[in-house]
Amino acid sequence: MEYLGIPMERVLAMVTDADSFVERAQDGSAHSPYVEVGELRQQILAKLTYELGGDPNWARKRDWFVAAALTVRDRVMDQWRSSKARIAEHKAKQVYYLSAEFLTGRLLSEALGNLGLTDSMRAALADLGVDLEQIYGQEADPALGNGGLGRLAACFMESMATLSVPAFGYGIRYENGLFKQVFEDGRQFELPEDWLSQGNPWEFKRPDLSYEIGFGGEVRSEPGADGQPRLVWHPAETLHAIAYDTPVVGWRGEQINTLRLWSARAAEPLRLAEFNRGDHFAAHADRIRAEVISRVLYPGDETDAGRELRLRQEYFFASASLQDLLRRHRLLHGKDLSTLADKAAIQLNDTHPAIAVAELMRLLTDVHGMEWQEAWRITSSAFSYTNHTLLPEALETWSVAMMEQQLPRHMQIIYQINAQHLEHARRDMDASDALLADVSLIDEQHGRRVRMGHLAFVGSHKINGVSALHTELMRKTVFAPLDRVCPGRIVNKTNGITFRRWLHRANPGLTRLLVEMLGEVVLGNPEAMQELAAHADDSVLHERLFAQRRVRKQALAGLIADQLGVAVDPAAMFDVQIKRVHEYKRQLLNILQTIALYQAMRDNPLGNWVPRVKIFAGKAAASYQQAKLIIRLAHDVAKVVNNDPAVRGLLKVVYLANYNVSLAEAIVPAADVSEQISTAGMEASGTGNMKLALNGALTIGTLDGANIEIREHVGADNIVIFGLTADEVAARKRAGLVDGRGNIAASPALAQVIEAMGSGVFSPDQPDRYRPLVDALLYHDVFMVTADFDAYCAAQARLDQIWAKPAAWWRMSICNTARMGWFSSDRTIREYAEDIWGVPTRPL
Ligand code: 26W
């Protein structure tokens, strides 16, 4: 039997999973695989020819990627349209997720996996002489985010589509995402990241969807239609926000949601008068000033840039998004906006879109003529706000002067919101002057600044933290005053990750093993993985997991050799710390322990050492010098350790450049150890910790963020915890115990490490290069690195002991994978849907 002239066994051979392939064929579903492969093959060729003007004989890999992506995009169009029709027909409540960042990663494998088309696409391309694995890498990895917050938004979008929650993601279509990180002699350099240079096959430009965005100018009181004086804003400059839509494909989902990213366009692209006068700069000035708004993502992670352009970016996408959802509401539910909060749940992803609270009040009152109290009722019941950090420097505040200059009408509205808020606090909550000052939206202390966290809090019916500890700390610290005058709004929603990307596609080998052991049920219901724990001592399973992990470690070793020219042994323990570089995440503690291990190995080369590869990856914000110095130290230590024959390759240190979603997908399945060692109380949740534990890595960590809940789920025996607790850290800080000299004096190992670091052992060409790091440890160790050093080293030694007993290691690894089901972002989204948004999580 043959198909399209291809012998059937060859068609079947092309598919990795013949069984389900056949299975699906037998279910008689319209789309039998044979037809599917044929159709896909035709459509790819058609795209290549008619969309790209290409020819199969000399098409490049990039062309095949674009042709495949366009083919898949066509496939989702019908479902996309039918999703919108179904939502309109059911007058369903929609979720609007406002985020300055969406770290989506590559989309081809996600779309294929979620549509169940991977095998057919692989077969269709193979028949055209193209390897699907080869073209995955042709897709740009859109770095439209800094780290955790942006990636969480992407996981949430995928889970909402999978759970049939009608949702729009609203953000900014940065032309340049987070910078490309390159290293030169261990120093980080930032290069522009222009992910759009080759075009983006997934997005649809929607010129029909353009909104005016104003800035500056003045507010005048003018008689309204009813003769009553009304406040009217006359912006000094206006520009357009143009929509670009990308489909969000859920798993096996009928529901296709929309990621709508706004791009800034000048209202007047060219000022001809100036141009004709030959003043080309003036002719383009407006355009440049306008379009720079969606030019580049601010690389600050956890540090408030406080730049005017950042405020303009935040208002730009908040206003475009609100204008768009009001237009849709009026289209679907009629001109009466009083039902808005019943039909729209608007989630603020941190304070970055918080100006939306004032903007919705402006649109409802000034533009749509609603009474203030009615508008406030709607606004405060439509909005909800997620806080992702307690770091003071990350809590955004804008000077009243800048707000008045850029958004004069909004500053008036913020004053009005504050007046009613303070009145409520004084009258209903008997607030003292001190408390009033603490809860005021205006910080009168530091030169009159608008507290965006307070605006988001007061304008929301629910505020959530992202892990149990973080939410508790929110209540006890930063938001304690607000929680007193507006009690009962703070709830916890512990983060989650999508298992489709971070297990099924990142680790198909482990996934196949899970399906084999537990059935396909685990694909749809992660909690069903619990059953695997019953096999924790199954030595055959141990061997198969070992083999799986080894395959991935060899692949990663290959990547490391290609990128760094360093040979690492896949048999060694791959000890991984991958995340943004920040002092509170304590990459420095890891490096200090690495130096101590190196020194111990040199002192006792014949000791029974566990071979280790310390794998680092992560970007530092461009202006964050201390973080950049930590990256450089890792490189300098690597240079010494990796070339020291005394340690006989027992220890290798590598720092992979340009950490992003794709690199994470290559590292996570190859990790044996997951470093989650932040200063307790400072990592709001973490999500890398979940990805690594789900893939069977053992976590070494502090009782911080979601590490605590990971321990609760996987079991205290299956995780290695060390260090000061959040309360102990807070107590030491309150007592001013940030001087590290005592801890150093009490720890000979640490003293030896600090000595080496401070004397240029790792920087002979500049012995005092690490003075700033040493001084911080000696005199201002606010991140408790010296305080936790010995405990951390002891915890690492515990890992060595476990590693020496493979049965124990794999038992723990299995228990981690088995019990990570709860950390699916599907669970998180179900909680948001039920507790905050009031929307169902089942097909309409
Ligand atoms: C204003 C500059 C700026 C930019 C980004 C300040 C703060 C941020 C983000 C909130 C930083 C961030 O990504 N926070 C991380 O969010 C994750 C998702 O909830 C958590 O898992 C991490 O613990 C938290 O650090």
Coordinates of C-alpha atoms in Angstrom, one line a residue, residues 424-643:
H424 CA -12.6 56.3 53.6
A425 CA -9.5 55.5 55.6
R426 CA -10.1 58.5 58.0
R427 CA -13.9 58.1 58.3
D428 CA -14.4 54.3 58.1
M429 CA -11.1 53.0 59.3
D430 CA -10.2 55.7 61.8
A431 CA -6.8 55.9 60.3
S432 CA -4.2 58.0 62.1
D433 CA -2.2 60.7 60.2
A434 CA 0.7 58.4 60.1
L435 CA -1.4 55.6 58.6
L436 CA -2.9 58.1 56.2
A437 CA 0.5 59.1 55.0
D438 CA 1.4 55.4 54.5
V439 CA -1.7 54.6 52.5
S440 CA -1.8 57.8 50.5
L441 CA -1.2 57.3 46.7
I442 CA 1.2 60.2 47.0
D443 CA 4.5 59.8 48.8
E444 CA 5.1 63.2 50.3
Q445 CA 8.5 62.2 51.7
H446 CA 10.6 61.7 48.6
G447 CA 9.7 64.8 46.6
R448 CA 6.0 64.0 46.0
R449 CA 5.8 60.8 44.0
V450 CA 2.8 58.7 42.9
R451 CA 3.0 55.2 44.3
M452 CA 1.9 53.0 41.5
G453 CA 1.5 49.9 43.8
H454 CA -0.9 51.9 45.9
L455 CA -2.9 53.1 42.9
A456 CA -3.1 49.5 41.6
F457 CA -4.1 48.2 45.1
V458 CA -6.8 50.9 45.7
G459 CA -8.2 50.4 42.2
S460 CA -8.5 46.6 42.4
H461 CA -11.0 44.3 44.1
K462 CA -8.3 41.6 44.5
I463 CA -4.5 41.8 44.9
N464 CA -2.5 38.7 44.8
G465 CA 1.0 37.6 45.6
V466 CA 2.7 34.7 43.7
S467 CA 3.6 32.3 46.5
A468 CA 2.3 31.7 50.0
L469 CA 5.3 33.2 51.7
H470 CA 5.4 36.2 49.4
T471 CA 1.7 36.9 49.9
E472 CA 2.2 36.6 53.7
L473 CA 5.1 39.1 53.5
M474 CA 3.0 41.4 51.3
R475 CA 0.4 41.5 54.1
K476 CA 3.1 42.0 56.8
T477 CA 5.3 44.6 55.1
V478 CA 4.8 46.6 51.9
F479 CA 1.0 46.4 51.9
A480 CA 0.3 46.2 55.6
P481 CA -1.0 49.8 55.9
L482 CA -3.3 49.3 52.8
D483 CA -4.4 45.9 54.1
R484 CA -5.6 47.7 57.3
V485 CA -7.7 50.3 55.5
C486 CA -8.9 48.0 52.7
P487 CA -8.9 44.6 54.4
G488 CA -9.7 41.3 52.7
R489 CA -8.4 42.0 49.2
I490 CA -5.1 40.3 49.4
V491 CA -5.1 36.6 48.3
N492 CA -2.4 34.2 47.2
K493 CA -2.0 32.6 43.8
T494 CA 1.1 30.5 43.7
N495 CA 2.7 30.6 40.3
G496 CA 2.7 27.7 37.9
I497 CA 4.3 26.7 34.6
T498 CA 2.8 25.2 31.4
F499 CA 3.8 21.5 31.3
R500 CA 3.2 21.5 27.6
R501 CA 6.3 23.6 27.0
W502 CA 8.4 22.7 30.0
L503 CA 7.8 18.9 30.0
H504 CA 6.0 17.5 27.0
R505 CA 8.0 19.4 24.4
A506 CA 11.2 20.2 26.4
N507 CA 11.6 16.6 27.5
P508 CA 9.7 14.3 25.2
G509 CA 11.8 11.4 26.4
L510 CA 10.7 11.7 30.0
T511 CA 7.2 12.4 28.8
R512 CA 7.1 9.2 26.8
L513 CA 8.3 7.3 29.9
L514 CA 5.5 8.9 32.0
V515 CA 2.9 8.1 29.4
E516 CA 4.1 4.5 29.2
M517 CA 4.1 4.1 33.0
L518 CA 0.9 6.0 33.8
G519 CA -1.0 6.4 30.5
E520 CA -1.9 9.4 28.4
V521 CA -4.0 10.7 31.3
V522 CA -0.9 12.4 32.7
L523 CA -0.8 14.7 29.6
G524 CA -4.2 16.3 30.5
N525 CA -4.1 15.8 34.2
P526 CA -0.7 16.5 35.8
E527 CA -1.9 15.5 39.2
A528 CA -2.1 11.9 37.8
M529 CA 1.7 11.9 37.9
Q530 CA 1.5 11.3 41.6
E531 CA 1.2 7.5 40.7
L532 CA 4.8 7.5 39.6
A533 CA 5.9 7.8 43.2
A534 CA 4.8 4.2 43.7
H535 CA 7.6 3.3 41.3
A536 CA 10.2 5.4 43.1
D537 CA 12.4 2.4 44.0
D538 CA 12.0 0.6 40.6
S539 CA 15.5 0.1 39.5
V540 CA 14.5 -0.5 35.9
L541 CA 12.8 2.9 35.9
H542 CA 15.9 4.3 37.5
E543 CA 18.0 3.0 34.6
R544 CA 15.6 4.4 32.0
L545 CA 15.5 7.8 33.7
F546 CA 19.3 7.8 34.0
A547 CA 19.5 7.0 30.2
Q548 CA 17.0 9.7 29.4
R549 CA 18.9 12.3 31.4
R550 CA 22.2 11.2 30.0
V551 CA 21.0 11.8 26.4
R552 CA 20.0 15.3 27.4
K553 CA 23.3 15.9 29.2
Q554 CA 25.2 14.8 26.2
A555 CA 23.2 17.2 24.1
L556 CA 23.9 20.0 26.5
A557 CA 27.6 19.1 26.7
G558 CA 27.6 19.5 22.9
L559 CA 26.1 22.9 23.1
I560 CA 28.6 23.9 25.8
A561 CA 31.5 22.7 23.7
D562 CA 30.1 24.6 20.6
Q563 CA 29.5 27.8 22.5
L564 CA 32.4 27.8 24.9
G565 CA 34.9 25.2 23.7
V566 CA 34.8 23.7 27.1
A567 CA 34.6 19.9 27.4
V568 CA 32.3 18.8 30.2
D569 CA 31.7 15.2 31.3
P570 CA 28.0 14.1 31.0
A571 CA 28.7 11.6 33.8
A572 CA 29.4 14.5 36.2
M573 CA 26.7 16.2 38.3
F574 CA 25.2 19.0 36.3
D575 CA 24.6 21.7 38.9
V576 CA 22.5 24.5 37.3
Q577 CA 21.7 28.1 38.3
I578 CA 19.8 29.8 35.4
K579 CA 18.0 33.0 36.1
R580 CA 18.5 36.8 35.9
V581 CA 21.6 37.9 37.8
H582 CA 20.7 39.8 40.9
E583 CA 22.4 40.0 44.3
Y584 CA 19.3 38.5 46.1
K585 CA 19.4 35.5 43.8
R586 CA 22.9 34.9 45.2
Q587 CA 24.8 33.6 42.2
L588 CA 27.7 35.0 44.3
L589 CA 27.1 32.4 47.1
N590 CA 27.2 29.6 44.4
I591 CA 30.5 31.0 43.1
L592 CA 32.0 31.3 46.5
Q593 CA 31.1 27.7 47.3
T594 CA 32.6 26.7 43.9
I595 CA 35.9 28.4 44.9
A596 CA 35.8 26.6 48.2
L597 CA 35.2 23.3 46.5
Y598 CA 38.1 24.0 44.1
Q599 CA 40.4 24.9 46.9
A600 CA 39.4 21.7 48.8
M601 CA 40.0 19.6 45.7
R602 CA 43.4 21.2 45.2
D603 CA 44.3 20.6 48.9
N604 CA 43.2 16.9 48.5
P605 CA 43.4 16.0 44.8
L606 CA 43.0 12.3 45.5
G607 CA 39.9 12.8 47.6
N608 CA 36.7 11.0 46.7
W609 CA 35.2 14.0 44.9
V610 CA 31.9 13.9 43.1
P611 CA 32.6 15.3 39.6
R612 CA 30.6 18.5 39.1
V613 CA 29.8 20.9 36.3
K614 CA 28.6 24.3 37.6
I615 CA 26.4 25.7 34.9
F616 CA 25.4 29.3 35.0
A617 CA 23.3 31.4 32.6
G618 CA 21.5 34.7 33.0
K619 CA 21.5 38.4 32.1
A620 CA 22.3 41.3 34.3
A621 CA 20.4 44.6 33.8
A622 CA 22.6 46.8 31.6
S623 CA 23.2 49.3 34.4
Y624 CA 23.6 46.9 37.2
Q625 CA 27.4 47.0 37.8
Q626 CA 27.5 44.7 40.9
A627 CA 25.6 42.0 39.0
K628 CA 28.0 42.4 36.0
L629 CA 30.9 42.0 38.3
I630 CA 29.4 38.7 39.6
I631 CA 29.2 37.5 36.0
R632 CA 32.8 38.4 35.5
L633 CA 33.9 36.6 38.6
A634 CA 32.1 33.4 37.4
H635 CA 34.1 33.7 34.1
D636 CA 37.4 34.4 35.9
V637 CA 36.9 31.4 38.3
A638 CA 36.0 29.2 35.3
K639 CA 39.2 30.2 33.5
V640 CA 41.3 29.1 36.5
V641 CA 39.3 26.0 37.5
N642 CA 38.7 24.7 34.0
N643 CA 42.4 24.9 33.1

